[in-house]
Amino acid sequence: MRSLSCEAVRGSQKPHSTHNPSSLSAAAVLPSLLMGAFVCWAVAGWAQTPPQLPDGNGKETIQKACGSCHALTTVTNAGHDRPGWASVLNMMVTAGAPVPKDQIAAVTDYLAKNFPERPAPDAVLIPGSVEVSIKEWQVPTAGSRPHDPAFAPDGSVWYTGQMANVLGRFDPKTQQFKEYPLKTAGSGPHGLVPDKEGNIWFTANFKAYIGKLDPKTGNVTEYPMPDPQAKDPHTLIFAPNGNIYFTVQGGNMVGRLNPKTGEVRVVSSPTLKSNPYGMVVSSKGVPFFVEFGSNKVASLDPDTLAIHEYVLPHVDSHPRRVAITPDDVIWYSDYSRGYLGRLDPKTGKITEWESPGGPRSRPYGITAVGDVIWYSESNTKPNTVVRFDPRTEKFQTWIIPSGGGVVRNMVATPDGNLWLACSGVNGIAFVEVKNSAKMSSLK
């Protein structure tokens, strides 16, 4: 077993380190598997032994281009049709993978032949008393791959067009879109959050900065990462203290940005290759994040950036997104096992429920409306919207009409409705919760 060292603080003159061994078990020090910083969404499972690529034109290029960044299990455990692999390869090249242009077609053919799309589980419909309607819109730029949605104070909806290098705004009243190109090419915008002044803050997943867009002028201010290893800032949130906290997935870090001073600090996760992913903040201003590359949830001290980890009971858990209810209980989508999980940080108690779509349903985007949990199963055909009531422990599900194409994230509105980013179908979706069950959950 390897030792777990304290995290190194970067971007400040006074280093802090912390590690709480009381939160770790033997499972915590098992080798975690590397999730590719840019194509981890393609993973269908987690292999335990090094893979062997089949012979063929394109093999050598894949070994060099993919293997230089992440484990080849990210390739061998995936399965796509040719357009799907073309999209994955395009994202890798945009992110800087060394794939020669004259090899792209051959590599795409090789991947499609040897790692074809796998059958996905059918969506499971569970009836219930709650009524919803789902409306969908295509975003203006083809191949944009909307990644995360955000609901702004003025009632508009924003999304990150990761592959189109734009931030998009949709006005539900006028049904009009407007897209804002980013000044740095290939930024790969990922997470986003509005501030009270109407600015949109986002993570540049491919270019290692956090940006602030002023929609009035279109100007973007960039705040670069202070460490060269912090290559892929991922999810960001505002805390009550006014600071922005964020995860850095492939860089294995979390960080803080002070919008007033522009100071950025990052710290390393105590667990190697833990891939910090989704993040929320508690009512007391404490950020919590999930570690997609390990079986852990963690909290971050907002002042010292000390990290405390909570080990989930199953070593093969890989929580991907996270939600928080008003009682400061953490809910996570266990992508690898097909479970919804609940962690009470006060007691450390963990409870899990199998998602309706089963072990291969890949729960992903998740949010809370009051004490009710909403999320999407990203691998069922079609994708589903799932509602879970913790008081009754009952599920209810709906099919996303377009199929969803992987809902990577969702956000709740103040009145208890939902906005979704439907990446694979290049769209956004509005889930209106129509009956009184929604309002009772907000009490």
Coordinates of N, CA, C and O in Angstrom, one line a residue, residues 40-123:
C40 N -13.3 10.9 -19.8 CA -13.8 10.0 -18.8 C -15.2 9.7 -19.0 O -15.7 8.7 -18.5
W41 N -16.0 10.5 -19.6 CA -17.4 10.3 -19.8 C -17.7 9.1 -20.7 O -18.8 8.6 -20.8
A42 N -16.6 8.6 -21.4 CA -16.8 7.5 -22.3 C -16.6 6.1 -21.6 O -16.9 5.1 -22.2
V43 N -16.2 6.2 -20.3 CA -15.9 4.9 -19.6 C -17.1 4.1 -19.4 O -18.1 4.6 -18.9
A44 N -17.0 2.8 -19.7 CA -18.2 1.9 -19.5 C -17.9 1.0 -18.3 O -18.8 0.3 -17.8
G45 N -16.7 1.0 -17.8 CA -16.4 0.1 -16.6 C -15.0 0.4 -16.2 O -14.2 1.2 -16.8
W46 N -14.5 -0.3 -15.1 CA -13.2 0.0 -14.6 C -12.4 -1.3 -14.5 O -12.7 -2.2 -13.7
A47 N -11.5 -1.5 -15.5 CA -10.8 -2.8 -15.5 C -9.7 -2.8 -14.5 O -9.2 -1.8 -14.0
Q48 N -9.3 -4.0 -14.1 CA -8.3 -4.1 -13.0 C -6.9 -4.5 -13.5 O -6.0 -4.5 -12.8
T49 N -6.8 -4.9 -14.8 CA -5.5 -5.3 -15.3 C -5.2 -4.4 -16.6 O -6.1 -4.0 -17.3
P50 N -3.9 -4.2 -16.9 CA -3.6 -3.4 -18.1 C -4.2 -4.0 -19.3 O -4.0 -5.2 -19.6
P51 N -4.8 -3.2 -20.2 CA -5.4 -3.8 -21.4 C -4.4 -4.0 -22.5 O -3.3 -3.4 -22.5
Q52 N -4.7 -4.8 -23.5 CA -4.0 -5.0 -24.7 C -4.8 -4.5 -25.9 O -5.9 -4.9 -26.1
L53 N -4.2 -3.6 -26.7 CA -4.9 -3.1 -27.9 C -4.8 -4.1 -29.0 O -3.7 -4.7 -29.2
P54 N -5.9 -4.4 -29.7 CA -5.8 -5.3 -30.9 C -4.8 -4.6 -32.0 O -4.7 -3.4 -32.1
D55 N -4.2 -5.5 -32.8 CA -3.4 -5.0 -33.9 C -4.3 -4.3 -34.9 O -5.5 -4.6 -35.1
G56 N -3.7 -3.4 -35.6 CA -4.4 -2.7 -36.7 C -3.9 -1.3 -36.9 O -3.1 -0.7 -36.1
N57 N -4.2 -0.7 -38.0 CA -3.8 0.7 -38.4 C -4.4 1.6 -37.4 O -5.6 1.8 -37.3
G58 N -3.6 2.3 -36.7 CA -4.1 3.3 -35.7 C -3.7 2.9 -34.2 O -3.7 3.7 -33.3
K59 N -3.3 1.7 -34.0 CA -3.0 1.2 -32.7 C -1.8 2.0 -32.1 O -1.9 2.5 -30.9
E60 N -0.7 2.2 -32.9 CA 0.4 2.9 -32.3 C 0.1 4.3 -32.0 O 0.5 4.8 -30.9
T61 N -0.7 5.0 -32.8 CA -1.1 6.4 -32.5 C -1.9 6.4 -31.2 O -1.7 7.3 -30.4
I62 N -2.8 5.5 -31.0 CA -3.6 5.5 -29.8 C -2.8 5.3 -28.6 O -2.9 5.9 -27.5
Q63 N -1.8 4.4 -28.7 CA -1.0 4.1 -27.5 C -0.2 5.3 -27.1 O 0.0 5.6 -25.9
K64 N 0.3 6.1 -28.1 CA 1.1 7.3 -27.8 C 0.2 8.4 -27.4 O 0.5 9.1 -26.4
A65 N -0.9 8.7 -28.1 CA -1.7 9.9 -27.9 C -2.6 9.7 -26.6 O -2.6 10.6 -25.8
C66 N -3.2 8.5 -26.5 CA -4.1 8.3 -25.3 C -3.3 7.9 -24.1 O -3.5 8.4 -23.0
G67 N -2.3 7.0 -24.3 CA -1.5 6.5 -23.1 C -0.7 7.6 -22.5 O -0.3 7.4 -21.3
S68 N -0.4 8.6 -23.2 CA 0.5 9.7 -22.6 C -0.3 10.5 -21.5 O 0.3 11.2 -20.7
C69 N -1.7 10.4 -21.6 CA -2.5 11.3 -20.7 C -3.2 10.4 -19.7 O -3.4 10.9 -18.5
H70 N -3.7 9.3 -20.0 CA -4.5 8.5 -19.1 C -4.4 7.0 -19.4 O -3.8 6.6 -20.4
A71 N -5.0 6.2 -18.6 CA -4.9 4.8 -18.7 C -5.6 4.3 -20.0 O -6.7 4.9 -20.3
L72 N -5.1 3.3 -20.6 CA -5.8 2.8 -21.9 C -7.1 2.1 -21.6 O -7.9 1.8 -22.5
T73 N -7.4 1.8 -20.3 CA -8.7 1.3 -19.9 C -9.8 2.3 -20.3 O -10.9 1.9 -20.6
T74 N -9.5 3.6 -20.4 CA -10.4 4.6 -20.8 C -10.9 4.3 -22.2 O -12.0 4.6 -22.6
V75 N -10.0 3.7 -23.0 CA -10.3 3.4 -24.4 C -11.0 2.0 -24.5 O -12.1 1.8 -25.0
T76 N -10.4 1.0 -23.8 CA -10.8 -0.4 -24.0 C -12.2 -0.6 -23.3 O -12.9 -1.5 -23.7
N77 N -12.5 0.2 -22.3 CA -13.8 0.0 -21.6 C -14.9 0.8 -22.2 O -16.0 0.7 -21.7
A78 N -14.6 1.6 -23.2 CA -15.6 2.4 -23.8 C -16.2 1.7 -25.1 O -15.6 0.7 -25.5
G79 N -17.3 2.2 -25.5 CA -17.9 1.7 -26.7 C -18.8 2.7 -27.4 O -19.7 3.3 -26.8
H80 N -18.5 3.0 -28.7 CA -19.2 4.0 -29.4 C -19.4 3.6 -30.9 O -18.6 2.8 -31.4
D81 N -20.3 4.2 -31.6 CA -20.4 4.1 -33.0 C -19.3 5.0 -33.6 O -18.7 5.8 -32.8
R82 N -19.2 5.1 -34.9 CA -18.1 5.9 -35.5 C -18.3 7.4 -35.2 O -17.3 8.1 -34.8
P83 N -19.5 7.9 -35.3 CA -19.7 9.4 -35.0 C -19.4 9.6 -33.5 O -18.8 10.7 -33.2
G84 N -19.7 8.7 -32.6 CA -19.3 8.9 -31.2 C -17.8 8.9 -31.0 O -17.3 9.7 -30.2
W85 N -17.1 8.0 -31.6 CA -15.6 8.0 -31.5 C -15.0 9.2 -32.1 O -14.1 9.8 -31.6
A86 N -15.6 9.7 -33.2 CA -15.1 10.9 -33.9 C -15.3 12.1 -32.9 O -14.4 13.0 -32.8
S87 N -16.4 12.1 -32.1 CA -16.6 13.2 -31.2 C -15.5 13.1 -30.0 O -15.0 14.1 -29.6
V88 N -15.3 11.9 -29.6 CA -14.3 11.7 -28.5 C -12.9 12.2 -29.0 O -12.2 12.9 -28.3
L89 N -12.6 11.7 -30.2 CA -11.2 12.1 -30.7 C -11.1 13.6 -31.0 O -10.1 14.2 -30.7
N90 N -12.2 14.2 -31.4 CA -12.2 15.6 -31.6 C -11.9 16.4 -30.3 O -11.1 17.3 -30.2
M91 N -12.5 15.9 -29.2 CA -12.3 16.5 -27.9 C -10.9 16.3 -27.5 O -10.3 17.2 -26.9
M92 N -10.3 15.1 -27.7 CA -9.0 14.9 -27.3 C -8.0 15.8 -28.0 O -7.1 16.4 -27.4
V93 N -8.2 15.9 -29.3 CA -7.3 16.8 -30.1 C -7.4 18.2 -29.7 O -6.4 18.9 -29.5
T94 N -8.7 18.7 -29.4 CA -8.9 20.0 -28.9 C -8.2 20.3 -27.6 O -7.6 21.3 -27.3
A95 N -8.1 19.2 -26.8 CA -7.5 19.3 -25.5 C -6.0 19.2 -25.6 O -5.3 19.3 -24.6
G96 N -5.4 18.9 -26.8 CA -4.0 18.8 -26.9 C -3.4 17.5 -27.1 O -2.2 17.3 -27.1
A97 N -4.2 16.4 -27.3 CA -3.7 15.1 -27.6 C -2.9 15.1 -28.9 O -3.3 15.6 -29.9
P98 N -1.7 14.4 -28.9 CA -0.8 14.5 -30.1 C -1.3 13.5 -31.1 O -0.6 12.5 -31.4
V99 N -2.4 13.7 -31.8 CA -2.9 12.9 -32.9 C -2.7 13.7 -34.2 O -3.3 14.7 -34.4
P100 N -1.8 13.2 -35.0 CA -1.5 13.9 -36.3 C -2.8 13.9 -37.1 O -3.6 13.0 -37.1
K101 N -3.0 15.0 -37.9 CA -4.3 15.2 -38.6 C -4.4 14.1 -39.7 O -5.6 13.6 -39.9
D102 N -3.3 13.6 -40.2 CA -3.5 12.6 -41.3 C -3.7 11.2 -40.7 O -3.9 10.2 -41.4
Q103 N -3.8 11.1 -39.3 CA -4.1 9.8 -38.7 C -5.5 9.8 -38.1 O -5.9 8.7 -37.6
I104 N -6.2 10.9 -38.1 CA -7.5 11.0 -37.4 C -8.5 10.0 -38.0 O -9.2 9.3 -37.2
A105 N -8.6 9.9 -39.3 CA -9.5 9.0 -39.9 C -9.2 7.6 -39.6 O -10.1 6.8 -39.3
A106 N -7.9 7.2 -39.7 CA -7.5 5.8 -39.4 C -7.8 5.5 -37.9 O -8.2 4.3 -37.6
V107 N -7.5 6.4 -37.0 CA -7.7 6.1 -35.6 C -9.2 6.0 -35.3 O -9.6 5.1 -34.6
T108 N -10.0 6.8 -35.9 CA -11.5 6.7 -35.7 C -12.0 5.4 -36.2 O -12.8 4.7 -35.6
D109 N -11.5 5.0 -37.4 CA -11.9 3.7 -37.9 C -11.5 2.5 -37.0 O -12.3 1.6 -36.8
Y110 N -10.3 2.6 -36.5 CA -9.8 1.6 -35.6 C -10.6 1.5 -34.3 O -11.0 0.4 -33.9
L111 N -10.9 2.6 -33.8 CA -11.7 2.6 -32.5 C -13.1 2.1 -32.8 O -13.7 1.3 -32.0
A112 N -13.8 2.5 -33.9 CA -15.1 2.1 -34.2 C -15.2 0.6 -34.4 O -16.2 -0.1 -34.1
K113 N -14.2 0.0 -35.1 CA -14.1 -1.4 -35.4 C -13.9 -2.2 -34.1 O -14.6 -3.3 -33.9
N114 N -13.0 -1.8 -33.3 CA -12.5 -2.7 -32.2 C -13.3 -2.4 -30.9 O -13.4 -3.3 -30.0
F115 N -13.9 -1.2 -30.8 CA -14.6 -0.9 -29.5 C -16.0 -0.3 -29.9 O -16.2 0.9 -29.7
P116 N -16.9 -1.1 -30.5 CA -18.1 -0.6 -31.0 C -19.1 -0.3 -29.8 O -18.9 -0.6 -28.7
E117 N -20.2 0.4 -30.2 CA -21.2 0.8 -29.2 C -21.8 -0.5 -28.6 O -22.1 -1.4 -29.3
R118 N -21.9 -0.4 -27.3 CA -22.5 -1.6 -26.6 C -24.0 -1.4 -26.3 O -24.4 -0.2 -26.1
P119 N -24.7 -2.4 -26.2 CA -26.1 -2.3 -25.9 C -26.3 -1.6 -24.5 O -25.6 -1.9 -23.6
A120 N -27.2 -0.7 -24.5 CA -27.5 0.0 -23.2 C -28.8 -0.5 -22.6 O -29.7 -1.0 -23.4
P121 N -29.0 -0.4 -21.3 CA -30.2 -0.8 -20.7 C -31.4 0.1 -21.1 O -31.2 1.3 -21.4
D122 N -32.6 -0.5 -21.2 CA -33.8 0.2 -21.5 C -34.1 1.1 -20.3 O -33.9 0.7 -19.2
A123 N -34.7 2.2 -20.6 CA -35.2 3.1 -19.6 C -36.3 2.4 -18.8 O -37.2 1.7 -19.4

